[in-house]
Each structure stands twice: as C-alpha cells, then as structure tokens.
CSV table of C-alpha atoms in Angstrom, one decimal:
chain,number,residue,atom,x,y,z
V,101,UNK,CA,6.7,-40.4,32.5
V,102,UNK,CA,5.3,-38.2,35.4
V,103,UNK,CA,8.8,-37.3,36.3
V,104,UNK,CA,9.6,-36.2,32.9
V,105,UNK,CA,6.3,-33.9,32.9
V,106,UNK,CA,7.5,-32.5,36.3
V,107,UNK,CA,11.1,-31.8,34.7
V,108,UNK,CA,9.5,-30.0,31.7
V,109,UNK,CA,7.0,-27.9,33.7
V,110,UNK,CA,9.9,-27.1,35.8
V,111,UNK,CA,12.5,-26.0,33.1
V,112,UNK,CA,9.3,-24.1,31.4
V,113,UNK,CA,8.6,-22.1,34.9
V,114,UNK,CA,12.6,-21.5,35.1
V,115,UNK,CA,12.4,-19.9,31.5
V,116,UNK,CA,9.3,-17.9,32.5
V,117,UNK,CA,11.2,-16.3,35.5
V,118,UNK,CA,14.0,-15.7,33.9
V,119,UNK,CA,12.5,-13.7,31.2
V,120,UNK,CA,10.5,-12.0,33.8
V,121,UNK,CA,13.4,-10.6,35.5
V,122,UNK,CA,15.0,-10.0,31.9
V,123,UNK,CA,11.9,-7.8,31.4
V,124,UNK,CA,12.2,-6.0,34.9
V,125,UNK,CA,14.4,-3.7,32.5
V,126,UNK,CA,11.8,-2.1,29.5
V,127,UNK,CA,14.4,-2.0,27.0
V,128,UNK,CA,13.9,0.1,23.4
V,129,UNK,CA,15.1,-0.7,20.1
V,130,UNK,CA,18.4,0.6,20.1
V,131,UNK,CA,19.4,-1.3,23.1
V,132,UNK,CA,18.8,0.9,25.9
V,133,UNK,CA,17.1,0.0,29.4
V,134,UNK,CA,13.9,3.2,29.3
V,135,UNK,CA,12.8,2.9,32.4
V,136,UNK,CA,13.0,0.5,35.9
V,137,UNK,CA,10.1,-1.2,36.9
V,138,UNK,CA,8.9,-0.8,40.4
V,139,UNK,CA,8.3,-3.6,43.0
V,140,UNK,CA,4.2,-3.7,42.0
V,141,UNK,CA,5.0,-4.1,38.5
V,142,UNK,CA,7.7,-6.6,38.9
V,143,UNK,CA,4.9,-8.8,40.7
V,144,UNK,CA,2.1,-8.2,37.7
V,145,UNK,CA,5.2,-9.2,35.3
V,146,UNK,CA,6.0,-12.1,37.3
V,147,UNK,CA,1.9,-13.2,37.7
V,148,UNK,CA,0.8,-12.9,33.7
V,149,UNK,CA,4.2,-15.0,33.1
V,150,UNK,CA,3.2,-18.0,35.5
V,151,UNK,CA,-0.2,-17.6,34.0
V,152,UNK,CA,1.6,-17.9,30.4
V,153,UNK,CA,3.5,-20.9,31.8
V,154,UNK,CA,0.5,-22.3,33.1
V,155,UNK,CA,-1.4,-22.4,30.1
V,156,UNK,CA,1.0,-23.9,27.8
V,157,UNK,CA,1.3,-26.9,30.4
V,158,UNK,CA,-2.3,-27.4,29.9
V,159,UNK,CA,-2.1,-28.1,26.6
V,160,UNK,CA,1.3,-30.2,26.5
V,161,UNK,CA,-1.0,-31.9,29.0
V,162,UNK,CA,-4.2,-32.6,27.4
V,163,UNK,CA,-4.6,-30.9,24.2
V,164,UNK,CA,-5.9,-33.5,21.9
V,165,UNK,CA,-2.8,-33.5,19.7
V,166,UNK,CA,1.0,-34.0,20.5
V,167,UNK,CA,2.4,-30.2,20.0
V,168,UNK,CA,5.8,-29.5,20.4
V,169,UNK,CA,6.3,-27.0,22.5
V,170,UNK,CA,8.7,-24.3,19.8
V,171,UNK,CA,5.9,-24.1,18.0
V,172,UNK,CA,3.6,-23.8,20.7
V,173,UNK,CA,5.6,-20.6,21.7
V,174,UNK,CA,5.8,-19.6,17.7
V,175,UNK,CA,1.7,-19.6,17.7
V,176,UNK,CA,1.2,-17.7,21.0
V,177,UNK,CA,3.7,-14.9,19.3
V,178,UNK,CA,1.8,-15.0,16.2
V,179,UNK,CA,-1.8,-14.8,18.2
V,180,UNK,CA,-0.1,-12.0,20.4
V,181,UNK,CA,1.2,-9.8,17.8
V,182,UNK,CA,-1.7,-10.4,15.5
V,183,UNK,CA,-4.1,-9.4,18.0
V,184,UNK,CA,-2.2,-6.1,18.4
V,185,UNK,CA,-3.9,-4.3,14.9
V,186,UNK,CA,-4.3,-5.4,11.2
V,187,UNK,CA,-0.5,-5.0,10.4
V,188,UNK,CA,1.1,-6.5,13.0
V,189,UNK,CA,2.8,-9.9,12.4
V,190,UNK,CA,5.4,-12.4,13.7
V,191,UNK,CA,7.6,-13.3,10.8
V,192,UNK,CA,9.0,-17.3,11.2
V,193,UNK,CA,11.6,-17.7,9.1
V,194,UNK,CA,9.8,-18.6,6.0
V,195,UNK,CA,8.1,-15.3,6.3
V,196,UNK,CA,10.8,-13.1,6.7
V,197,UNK,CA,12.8,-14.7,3.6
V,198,UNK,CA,9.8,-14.0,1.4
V,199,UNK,CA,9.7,-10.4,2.8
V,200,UNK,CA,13.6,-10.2,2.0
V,201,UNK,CA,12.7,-11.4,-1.5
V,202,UNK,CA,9.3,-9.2,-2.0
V,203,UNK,CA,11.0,-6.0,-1.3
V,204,UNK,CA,13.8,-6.8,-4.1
V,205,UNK,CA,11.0,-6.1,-6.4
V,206,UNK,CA,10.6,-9.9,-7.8
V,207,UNK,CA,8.4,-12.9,-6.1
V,208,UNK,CA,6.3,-15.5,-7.2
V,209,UNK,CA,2.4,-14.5,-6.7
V,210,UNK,CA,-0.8,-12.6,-7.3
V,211,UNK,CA,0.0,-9.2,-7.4
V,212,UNK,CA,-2.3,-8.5,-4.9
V,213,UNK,CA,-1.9,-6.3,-1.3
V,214,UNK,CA,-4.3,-7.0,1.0
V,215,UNK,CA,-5.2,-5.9,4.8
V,216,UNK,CA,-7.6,-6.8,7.2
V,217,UNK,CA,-10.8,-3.9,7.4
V,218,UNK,CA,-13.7,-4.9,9.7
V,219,UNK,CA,-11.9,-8.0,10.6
V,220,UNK,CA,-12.4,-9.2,6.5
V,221,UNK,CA,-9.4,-10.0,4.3
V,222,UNK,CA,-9.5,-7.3,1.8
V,223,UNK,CA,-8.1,-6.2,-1.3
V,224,UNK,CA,-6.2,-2.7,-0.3
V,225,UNK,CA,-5.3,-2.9,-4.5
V,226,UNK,CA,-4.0,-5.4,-7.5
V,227,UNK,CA,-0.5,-4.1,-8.4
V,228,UNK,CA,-0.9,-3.1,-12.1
V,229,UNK,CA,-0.2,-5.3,-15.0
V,230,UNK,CA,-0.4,-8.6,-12.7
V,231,UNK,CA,-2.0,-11.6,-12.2
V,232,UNK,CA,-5.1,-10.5,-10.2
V,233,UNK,CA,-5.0,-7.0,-11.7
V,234,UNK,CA,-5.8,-8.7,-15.5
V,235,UNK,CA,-7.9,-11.7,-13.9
V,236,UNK,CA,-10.2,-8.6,-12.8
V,237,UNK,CA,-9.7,-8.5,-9.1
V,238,UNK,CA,-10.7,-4.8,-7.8
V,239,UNK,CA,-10.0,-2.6,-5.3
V,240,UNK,CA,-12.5,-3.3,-2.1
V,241,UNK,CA,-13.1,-6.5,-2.9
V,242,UNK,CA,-13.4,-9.2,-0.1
V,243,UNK,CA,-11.8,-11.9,-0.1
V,244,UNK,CA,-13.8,-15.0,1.8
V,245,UNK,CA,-12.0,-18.3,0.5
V,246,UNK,CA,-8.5,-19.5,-1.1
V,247,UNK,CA,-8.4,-22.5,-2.7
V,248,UNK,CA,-12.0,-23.3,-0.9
V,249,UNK,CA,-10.6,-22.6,2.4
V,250,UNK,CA,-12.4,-20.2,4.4
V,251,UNK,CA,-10.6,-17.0,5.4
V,252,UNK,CA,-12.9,-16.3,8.6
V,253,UNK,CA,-10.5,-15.8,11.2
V,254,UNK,CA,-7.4,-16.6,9.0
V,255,UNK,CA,-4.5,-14.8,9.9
V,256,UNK,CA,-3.1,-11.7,7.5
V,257,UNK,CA,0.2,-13.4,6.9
V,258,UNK,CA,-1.0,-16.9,6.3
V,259,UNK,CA,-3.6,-15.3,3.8
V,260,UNK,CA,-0.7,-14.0,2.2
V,261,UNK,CA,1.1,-17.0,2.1
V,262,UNK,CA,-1.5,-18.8,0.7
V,263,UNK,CA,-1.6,-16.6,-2.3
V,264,UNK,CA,2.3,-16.5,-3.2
V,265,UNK,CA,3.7,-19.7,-4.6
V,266,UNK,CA,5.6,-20.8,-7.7
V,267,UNK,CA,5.1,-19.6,-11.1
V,268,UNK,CA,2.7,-21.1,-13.4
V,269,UNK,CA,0.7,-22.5,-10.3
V,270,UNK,CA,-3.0,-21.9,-10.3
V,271,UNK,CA,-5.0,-20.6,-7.2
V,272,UNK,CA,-8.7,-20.1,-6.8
V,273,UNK,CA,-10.0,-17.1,-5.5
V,274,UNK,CA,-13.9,-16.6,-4.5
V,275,UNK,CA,-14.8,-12.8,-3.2
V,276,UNK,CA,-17.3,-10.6,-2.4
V,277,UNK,CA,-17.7,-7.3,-4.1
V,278,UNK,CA,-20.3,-4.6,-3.4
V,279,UNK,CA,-23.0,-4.0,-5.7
V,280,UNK,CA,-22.8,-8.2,-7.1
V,281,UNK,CA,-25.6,-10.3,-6.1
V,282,UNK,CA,-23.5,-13.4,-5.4
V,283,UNK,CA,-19.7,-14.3,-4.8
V,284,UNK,CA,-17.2,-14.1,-7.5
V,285,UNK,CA,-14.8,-17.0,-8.6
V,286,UNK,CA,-11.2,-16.2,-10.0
V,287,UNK,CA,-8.8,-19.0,-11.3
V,288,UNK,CA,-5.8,-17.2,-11.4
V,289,UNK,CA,-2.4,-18.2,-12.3
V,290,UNK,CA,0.7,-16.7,-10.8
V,291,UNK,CA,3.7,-15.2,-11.9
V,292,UNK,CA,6.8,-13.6,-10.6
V,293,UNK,CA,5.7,-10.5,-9.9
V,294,UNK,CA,7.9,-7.7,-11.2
V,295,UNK,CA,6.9,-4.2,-10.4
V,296,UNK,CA,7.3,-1.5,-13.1
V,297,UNK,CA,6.6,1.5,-10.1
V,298,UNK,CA,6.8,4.5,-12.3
V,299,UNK,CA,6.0,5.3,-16.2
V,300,UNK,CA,4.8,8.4,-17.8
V,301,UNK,CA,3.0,9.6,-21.2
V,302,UNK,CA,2.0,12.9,-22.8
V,303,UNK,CA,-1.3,13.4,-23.1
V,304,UNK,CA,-2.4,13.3,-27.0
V,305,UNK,CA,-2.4,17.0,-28.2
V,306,UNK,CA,-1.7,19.4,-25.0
V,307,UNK,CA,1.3,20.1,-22.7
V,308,UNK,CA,0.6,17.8,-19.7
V,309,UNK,CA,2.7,14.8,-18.5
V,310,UNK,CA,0.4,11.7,-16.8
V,311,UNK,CA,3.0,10.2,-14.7
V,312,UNK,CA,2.3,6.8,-12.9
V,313,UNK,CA,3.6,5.3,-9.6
V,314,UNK,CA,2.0,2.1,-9.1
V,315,UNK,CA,4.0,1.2,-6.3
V,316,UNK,CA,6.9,2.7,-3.8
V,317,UNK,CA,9.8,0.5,-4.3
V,318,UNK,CA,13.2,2.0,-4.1
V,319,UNK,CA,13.0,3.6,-7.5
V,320,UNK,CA,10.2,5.7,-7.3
V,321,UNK,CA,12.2,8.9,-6.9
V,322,UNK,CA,14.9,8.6,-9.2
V,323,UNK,CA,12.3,7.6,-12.2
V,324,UNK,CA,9.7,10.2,-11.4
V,325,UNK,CA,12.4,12.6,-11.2
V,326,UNK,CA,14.1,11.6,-14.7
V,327,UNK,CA,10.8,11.8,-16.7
V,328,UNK,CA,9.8,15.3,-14.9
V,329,UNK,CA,13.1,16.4,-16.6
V,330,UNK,CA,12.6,14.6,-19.5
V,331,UNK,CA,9.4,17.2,-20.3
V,332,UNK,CA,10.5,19.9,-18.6
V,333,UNK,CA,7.4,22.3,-21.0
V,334,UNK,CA,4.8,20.7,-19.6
V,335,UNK,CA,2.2,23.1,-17.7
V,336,UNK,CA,1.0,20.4,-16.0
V,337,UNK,CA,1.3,17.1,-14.5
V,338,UNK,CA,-1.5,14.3,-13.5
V,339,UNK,CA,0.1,12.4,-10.7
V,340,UNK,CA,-1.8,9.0,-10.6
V,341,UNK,CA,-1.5,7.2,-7.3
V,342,UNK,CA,-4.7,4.9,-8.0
V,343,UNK,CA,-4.3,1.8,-6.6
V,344,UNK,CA,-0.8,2.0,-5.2
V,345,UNK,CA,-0.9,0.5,-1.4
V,346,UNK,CA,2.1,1.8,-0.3
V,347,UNK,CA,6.1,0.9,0.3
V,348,UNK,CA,8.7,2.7,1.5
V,349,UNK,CA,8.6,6.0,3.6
V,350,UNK,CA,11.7,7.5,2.2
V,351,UNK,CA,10.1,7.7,-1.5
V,352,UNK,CA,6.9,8.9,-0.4
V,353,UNK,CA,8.6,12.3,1.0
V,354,UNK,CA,10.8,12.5,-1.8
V,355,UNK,CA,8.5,12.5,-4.5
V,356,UNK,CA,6.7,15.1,-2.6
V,357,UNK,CA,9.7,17.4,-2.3
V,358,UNK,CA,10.1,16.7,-6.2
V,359,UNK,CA,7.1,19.2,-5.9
V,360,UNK,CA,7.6,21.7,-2.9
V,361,UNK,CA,10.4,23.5,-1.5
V,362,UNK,CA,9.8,24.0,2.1
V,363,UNK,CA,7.7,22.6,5.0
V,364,UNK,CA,6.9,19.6,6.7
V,365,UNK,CA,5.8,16.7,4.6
V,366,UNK,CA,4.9,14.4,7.2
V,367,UNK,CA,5.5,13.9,10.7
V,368,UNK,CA,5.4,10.1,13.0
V,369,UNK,CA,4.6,10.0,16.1
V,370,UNK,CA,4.9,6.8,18.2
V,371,UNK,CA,5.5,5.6,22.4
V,372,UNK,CA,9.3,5.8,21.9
V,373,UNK,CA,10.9,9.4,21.8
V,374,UNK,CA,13.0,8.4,19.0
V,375,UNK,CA,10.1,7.8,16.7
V,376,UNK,CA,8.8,10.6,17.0
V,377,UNK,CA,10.3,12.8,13.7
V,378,UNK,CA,9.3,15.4,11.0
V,379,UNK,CA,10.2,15.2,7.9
V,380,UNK,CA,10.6,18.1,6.0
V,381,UNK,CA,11.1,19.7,2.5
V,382,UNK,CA,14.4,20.6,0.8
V,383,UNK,CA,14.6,23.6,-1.6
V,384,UNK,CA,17.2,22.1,-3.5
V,385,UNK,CA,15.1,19.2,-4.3
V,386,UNK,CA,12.4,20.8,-6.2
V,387,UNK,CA,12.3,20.4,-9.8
V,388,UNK,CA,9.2,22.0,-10.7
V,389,UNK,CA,6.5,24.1,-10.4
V,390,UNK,CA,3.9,22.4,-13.2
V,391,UNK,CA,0.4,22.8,-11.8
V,392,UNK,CA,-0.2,19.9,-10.5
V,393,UNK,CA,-3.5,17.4,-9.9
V,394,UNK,CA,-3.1,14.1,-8.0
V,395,UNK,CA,-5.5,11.1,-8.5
V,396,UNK,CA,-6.5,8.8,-6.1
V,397,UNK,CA,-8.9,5.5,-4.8
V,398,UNK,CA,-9.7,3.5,-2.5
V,399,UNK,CA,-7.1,1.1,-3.2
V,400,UNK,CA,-4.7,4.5,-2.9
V,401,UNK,CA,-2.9,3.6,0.3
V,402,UNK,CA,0.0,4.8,3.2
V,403,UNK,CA,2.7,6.7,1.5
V,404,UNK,CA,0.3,7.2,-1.3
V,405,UNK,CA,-2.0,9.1,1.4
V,406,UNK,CA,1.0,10.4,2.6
V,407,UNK,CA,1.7,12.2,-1.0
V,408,UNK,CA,-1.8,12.7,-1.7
V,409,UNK,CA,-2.1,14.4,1.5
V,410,UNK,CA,0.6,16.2,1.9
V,411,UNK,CA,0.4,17.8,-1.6
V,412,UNK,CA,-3.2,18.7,-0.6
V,413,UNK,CA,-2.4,20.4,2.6
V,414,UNK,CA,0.0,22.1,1.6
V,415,UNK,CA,-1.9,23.7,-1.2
V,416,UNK,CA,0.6,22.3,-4.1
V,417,UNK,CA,-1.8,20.0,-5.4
V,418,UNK,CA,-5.9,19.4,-6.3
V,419,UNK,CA,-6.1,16.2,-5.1
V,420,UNK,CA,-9.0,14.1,-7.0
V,421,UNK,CA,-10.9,10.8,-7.2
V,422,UNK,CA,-12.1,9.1,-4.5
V,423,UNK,CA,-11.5,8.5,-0.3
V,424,UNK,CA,-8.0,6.8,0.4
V,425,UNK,CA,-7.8,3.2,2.0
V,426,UNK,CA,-6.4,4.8,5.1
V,427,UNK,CA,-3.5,2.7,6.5
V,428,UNK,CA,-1.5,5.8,8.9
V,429,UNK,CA,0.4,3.6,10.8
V,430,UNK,CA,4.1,2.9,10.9
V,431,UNK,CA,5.8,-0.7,10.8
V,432,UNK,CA,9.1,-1.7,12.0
V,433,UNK,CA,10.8,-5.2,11.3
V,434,UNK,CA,13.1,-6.7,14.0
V,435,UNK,CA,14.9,-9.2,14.3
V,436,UNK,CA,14.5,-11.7,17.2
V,437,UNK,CA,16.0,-14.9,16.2
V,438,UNK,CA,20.0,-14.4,14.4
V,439,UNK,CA,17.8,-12.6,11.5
V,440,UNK,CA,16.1,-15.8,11.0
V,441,UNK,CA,12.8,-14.7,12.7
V,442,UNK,CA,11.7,-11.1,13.1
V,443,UNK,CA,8.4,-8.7,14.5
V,444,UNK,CA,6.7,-7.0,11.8
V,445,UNK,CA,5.5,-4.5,14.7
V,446,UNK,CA,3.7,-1.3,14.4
V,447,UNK,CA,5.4,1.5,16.4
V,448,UNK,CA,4.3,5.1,15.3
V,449,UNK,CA,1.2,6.7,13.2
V,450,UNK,CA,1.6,8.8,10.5
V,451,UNK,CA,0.7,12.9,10.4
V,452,UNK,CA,0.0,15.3,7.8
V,453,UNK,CA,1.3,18.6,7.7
V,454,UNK,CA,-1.8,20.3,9.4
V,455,UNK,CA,-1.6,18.0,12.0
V,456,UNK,CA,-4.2,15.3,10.6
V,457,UNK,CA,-4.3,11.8,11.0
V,458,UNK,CA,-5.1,9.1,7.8
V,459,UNK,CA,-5.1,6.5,9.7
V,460,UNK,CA,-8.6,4.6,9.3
V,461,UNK,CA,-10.1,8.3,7.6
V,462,UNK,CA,-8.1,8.3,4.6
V,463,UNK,CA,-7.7,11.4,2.4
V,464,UNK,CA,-10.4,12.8,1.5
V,465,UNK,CA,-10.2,14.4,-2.5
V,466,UNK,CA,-11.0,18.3,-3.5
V,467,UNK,CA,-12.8,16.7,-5.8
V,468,UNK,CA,-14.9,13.6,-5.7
V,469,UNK,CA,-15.5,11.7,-9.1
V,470,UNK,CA,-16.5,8.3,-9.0
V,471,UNK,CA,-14.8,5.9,-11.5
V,472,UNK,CA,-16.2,5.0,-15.5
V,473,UNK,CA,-16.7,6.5,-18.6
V,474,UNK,CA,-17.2,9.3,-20.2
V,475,UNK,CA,-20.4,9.4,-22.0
V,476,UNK,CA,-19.7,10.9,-25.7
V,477,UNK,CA,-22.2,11.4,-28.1
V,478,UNK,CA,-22.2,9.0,-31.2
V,479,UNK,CA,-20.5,11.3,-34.3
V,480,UNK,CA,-21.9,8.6,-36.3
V,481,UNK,CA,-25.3,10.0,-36.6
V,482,UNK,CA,-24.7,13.5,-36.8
V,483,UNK,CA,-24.6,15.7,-39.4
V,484,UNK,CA,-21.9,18.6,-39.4
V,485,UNK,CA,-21.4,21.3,-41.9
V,486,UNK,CA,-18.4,20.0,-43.0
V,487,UNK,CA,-19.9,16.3,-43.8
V,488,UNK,CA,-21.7,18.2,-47.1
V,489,UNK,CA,-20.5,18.1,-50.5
V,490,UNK,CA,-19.4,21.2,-51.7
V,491,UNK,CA,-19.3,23.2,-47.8
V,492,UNK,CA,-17.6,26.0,-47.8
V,493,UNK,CA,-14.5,25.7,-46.9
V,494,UNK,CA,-12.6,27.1,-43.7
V,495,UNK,CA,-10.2,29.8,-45.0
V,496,UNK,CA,-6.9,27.8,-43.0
V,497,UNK,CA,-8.6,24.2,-44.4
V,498,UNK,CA,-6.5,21.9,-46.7
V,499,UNK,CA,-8.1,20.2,-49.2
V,500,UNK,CA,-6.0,17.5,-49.3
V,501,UNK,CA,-7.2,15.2,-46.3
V,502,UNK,CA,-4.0,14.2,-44.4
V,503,UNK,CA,-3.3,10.3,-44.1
V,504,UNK,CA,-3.5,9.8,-39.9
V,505,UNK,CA,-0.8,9.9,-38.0
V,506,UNK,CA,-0.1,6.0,-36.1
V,507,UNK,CA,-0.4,7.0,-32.5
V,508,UNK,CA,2.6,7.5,-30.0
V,509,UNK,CA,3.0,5.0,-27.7
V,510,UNK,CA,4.0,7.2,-25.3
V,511,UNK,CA,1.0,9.6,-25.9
V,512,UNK,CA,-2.4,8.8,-24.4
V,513,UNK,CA,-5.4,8.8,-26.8
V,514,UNK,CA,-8.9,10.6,-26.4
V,515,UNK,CA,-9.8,6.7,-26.2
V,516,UNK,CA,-8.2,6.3,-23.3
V,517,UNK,CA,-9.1,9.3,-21.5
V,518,UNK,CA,-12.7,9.1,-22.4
V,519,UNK,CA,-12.8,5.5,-21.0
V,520,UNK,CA,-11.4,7.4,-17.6
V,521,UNK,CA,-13.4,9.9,-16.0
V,522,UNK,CA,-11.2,10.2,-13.2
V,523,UNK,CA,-8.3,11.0,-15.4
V,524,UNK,CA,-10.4,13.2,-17.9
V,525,UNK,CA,-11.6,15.0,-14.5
V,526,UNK,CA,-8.0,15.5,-13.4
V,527,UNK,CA,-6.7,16.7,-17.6
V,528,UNK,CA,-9.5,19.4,-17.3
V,529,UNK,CA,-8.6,20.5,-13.7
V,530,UNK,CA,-5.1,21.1,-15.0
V,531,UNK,CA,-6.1,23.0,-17.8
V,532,UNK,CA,-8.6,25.3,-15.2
V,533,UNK,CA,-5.5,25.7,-13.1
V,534,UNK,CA,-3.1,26.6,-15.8
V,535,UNK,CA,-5.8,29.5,-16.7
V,536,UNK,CA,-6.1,30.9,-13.5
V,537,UNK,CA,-2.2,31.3,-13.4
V,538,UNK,CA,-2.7,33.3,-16.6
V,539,UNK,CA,-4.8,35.7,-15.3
V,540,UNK,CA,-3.0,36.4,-11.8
C-alpha cells in the first residue's frame, strides 16, 4: 500500500513538472508563445506547482473521505477560477452542454440571471414572461436558500445549476428584498424557457413606437430593425432595456448603430493586445433618426449598459430610469478538455465612448425616476361641464356618443402607461424632444 502511495505521489510530482516546464512558455489564445520566462520565474513556477502537488497529497492522504483525485483537480480549477471575480467559472462538461443549450434560446428553468454583488447571490433580472418573473421575483433581490439549502459561499455556477432542471419540476426559493421586514418564500415551477427578445407597440393615440428587448440573443438586431421599418412615421421611440442582463456583444453594437451613424460605440480593453478593439458605427446601418429615449433599471445589465451608455454619451439618446447593474467585464469560453470541458474566463473590460468604465458604477440616467404609478385623480367624483344635461355643446361635438373602439393589441393603453411611471416619464420626454426639434 505504501509503495502504491509513493508511485502516485511520484507520477503526481512528474505531472506537476511537466506542466511547469509546459508553462515556461506563456502562451495566448490563438496559440502563440507571448513571452519567455526568465530563469527566476521558472523557479517561482516550478515552487507554487510542488506546493500544488503537495497539497493534493495531503488530502489523498488524510482527508476524511476517499476523493479521487480528477475530481480533486476539477474542484481546485473551479476554486481557482471562481476566486478570480464574480463571472468567472470552470465549465465540467455538464455545464458547458447546458451553456450550449441556453444560448439556442430554449432550456428548462427559472428565467432568472443572477450574479454574485457583495459576495450575495443576486438577482441581476427575471427574463420577462417566465417562471420567476410571474412568481414575483424582482430585480435586487437576494437570493439566501434553494430548496432550503443555504447559498452562503455557494458557487455562481452551482447556484445556477440548482435552479435549472426539468419542466414541470417545482423549486423553492427564499430571498431577501430591501424594504421587507422578513425573507420571502417562492414555490416556483419551471419551464423551458423560451426568450421572446424583442416586441414592439404604438403607444395608444400619438406617433411613438415602445420597442422592447428583454434579452440579447442572436435576434435582437434583425427584429428591432424590422419593427423600426415597420413604423417608419413615428417621431419617437422608447427603447426599454429594463431588466435585460445582457447577451451577446455583437447585438449590443448593432442595435446602437440602428441609431447613429458614426463613432465609436464601445471599446474592450484587456492583458492580451488582441483584445484590445473599438467598435465603431457604420453609416449605412442607420435607419433612423426618431428622437429617442432609453429606459433602464437596476436589473438593466452589460450590453444593455453598453446601449444605454453608448446612446447617452454620444448624445443620441435621454437615457431614463434608474442606475444600471454594472457588469463591464468581458467573458471568453474556451475549451480545455476536446470541447467537453471549457473556462468561462473574463479577459477584457468594457469602455464607453468617452472613455468611461460601467463596470461596478453602472450607467447612470439623465433622468432619475423611481419605479410605480402614476397617481390620477378619481374622474368618478368630479363634475365637468360636459356631465350636465343640456351643456352647451362644443361646436366640432357629435351628439351621437360613439360606441368604443376594442383596444389594439398592439397599442398600449393609458392603463398601462399610468401603471408605469418610468415609461409615462420616458412618453413625455419624447414628446419634449420632438418640440424642441420644432422650434430649431
């Protein structure tokens, strides 16, 4: 038995050299040895690997429970890269095929993004028209057990493993939300989870298209792009990025350039040279030149800053609501094990076009308006001129009352808007805006 432990100790110190002098090399992601480490550094390498090597024979030693040692090494890579920031994460291979699936659009689940801020699992924003979103889960809200399970020092990906599992399953959720004297409880069912990212409505009786992107999926573009042409009279659009966390770069920057002809829309920098790019605007990729108001939360979230921030510092945009989440940083998923296995590994931060960072400061609104309702006065108890018998009449009114009209579906009422502030806020900013282009 002793000669066996010797034998394994020995093979796990030959594995640890070996990949030492594999990492005398610094190599990047495209293959390419950056630089040559000197002698000193060579020794450092080789002294944190036998202290790596050491460790693990400690516990194959006298850890109380048999471990075997693959997924020993799978939990020091998961501790490694999750000690690196909030975002992160070694993938095993049941991660990285629910990733594959989740970014098709379709999974089994919650509908709910989360992220770790103050070292608390919380809710970046429920995905609209979901699971959590109708069970009531909000925006902010912390997230301290699942299925009675503490999440103190739970890992981000096995949180979010938790939550995902087969349709029809039930899952209970306990969190803590500001302003409630006690923690929550939320039985929730799941679903698969399928992502409507972008719809659109007039709003009831004036010339402005509400277009909402709940998510940044691959479509984002080509849908926010058919229904600008679709109403191409509007005067102005309400761009609602409230509670979207995020998705995929490319959409982000064109969906801005749906809105501005030149300049940079966002720049990444990161350690490698080859991260470090600009994006910028295309003039043929403008489609028009409504006056424009963007909403956003605190469940509003990386490319949604990125818009929100972009059409604000470029001056295309009012940009209204409430601080962004601020997530600025870039991920990267690689492949380490024959695409079994990958590093979900943060490798660049994000940067506005005036040079400004979102990353843990958000975006931060022209104008703030807190979310609710819009006090209206009760008609019910009012008297009005035109409530007498026998009022004089207005010279263009019919006498004949007109039977109302059922409402549009794809109009939104006074209803609605008056149970929004936020939105009502960012109607009546486009109206202000389409005035003062009237008078230039």
């Amino acid at each position: 038995m002793e000669k066996k432990l010797k034998m394994k100790r020995k093979i796990i110190s030959l594995c640890g050299f070996l990949s030492a002098l594999l990492f005398c090399f610094v190599i990047t992601q495209n293959g390419y040895a950056r630089e040559q480490l000197n002698e000193e550094q060579i020794k450092k390498r080789l002294q944190a690997f036998e202290k790596y090597n050491k460790t693990l024979s400690i516990i194959e030693q006298y850890y109380v429970d048999d471990e075997n040692l693959s997924d020993l090494i799978d939990k020091s890579i998961s501790g490694l890269l999750s000690n690196l920031d909030a975002h992160s994460a070694f993938l095993n291979e049941k991660d990285y095929a629910d990733m594959k699936i989740q970014t098709k659009g379709e999974f089994g689940g919650l509908g709910i993004t989360v992220g770790m801020k103050d070292n608390a699992l919380t809710v970046i924003a429920p995905i609209e028209g979901t699971p959590a979103d109708k069970a009531g889960i909000k925006a902010g809200d912390i997230i301290i057990k699942i299925d009675n399970q503490a999440t103190i020092d739970m890992k981000l990906d096995e949180a979010v493993s938790k939550m995902r599992g087969k349709e029809g399953t039930a899952i209970n959720i306990s969190i803590l939300r500001k302003g409630a004297s006690k923690p929550l409880e939320f039985k929730i069912i799941r679903d698969i989870i399928k992502i409507e990212s972008v719809y659109a409505k007039l709003v009831e009786n004036d010339d402005i298209l509400y277009l909402r992107v709940t998510s940044f999926d691959q479509n984002v573009v080509d849908m926010a792009s058919k229904y600008i042409k679709q109403y191409p009279k509007v005067k102005g659009i309400v761009l609602d990025l409230r509670n979207n966390p995020g998705g995929l770069l490319n959409q982000a920057i064109g969906l801005t350039n749906l809105f501005v002809s030149d300049g940079v829309i966002v720049s990444q920098k990161g350690r490698i040279q080859g991260e470090n790019v600009e994006f910028k605007a295309s003039a043929n990729k403008k489609i028009t030149d409504a006056a424009l108001v963007v909403l956003v939360n605190g469940g509003s979230a990386s490319a949604s800053e990125i818009v929100s921030g972009a059409l604000q510092d470029l001056k295309r945009a009012i940009v209204l609501g409430e601080n962004t989440f601020g997530k600025g940083s870039v991920q990267s998923v690689i492949p380490i094990t024959e695409d079994k296995e990958a590093l979900k590994l943060t490798i660049a931060r994000y940067y506005l076009p005036s040079g400004r960072t979102i990353q843990a400061v958000g975006v931060k609104p022209d104008i703030e308006v807190p979310a609710g309702k819009i006090t209206v006065q009760d008609e019910g108890f009012g008297i009005k001129e035109s409530d007498l018998n026998r009022h004089l009449q207005a010279e263009n009114e019919d006498k004949t009352k007109e039977k109302k009209q059922p409402k549009d579906k794809n109009t939104i009422s006074k209803e609605e808007i008056n149970n929004d502030a936020q939105l009502k806020s960012a109607i009546d900013t486009v109206k202000i805006l389409n005035l003062t282009r009237d008078y230039k």
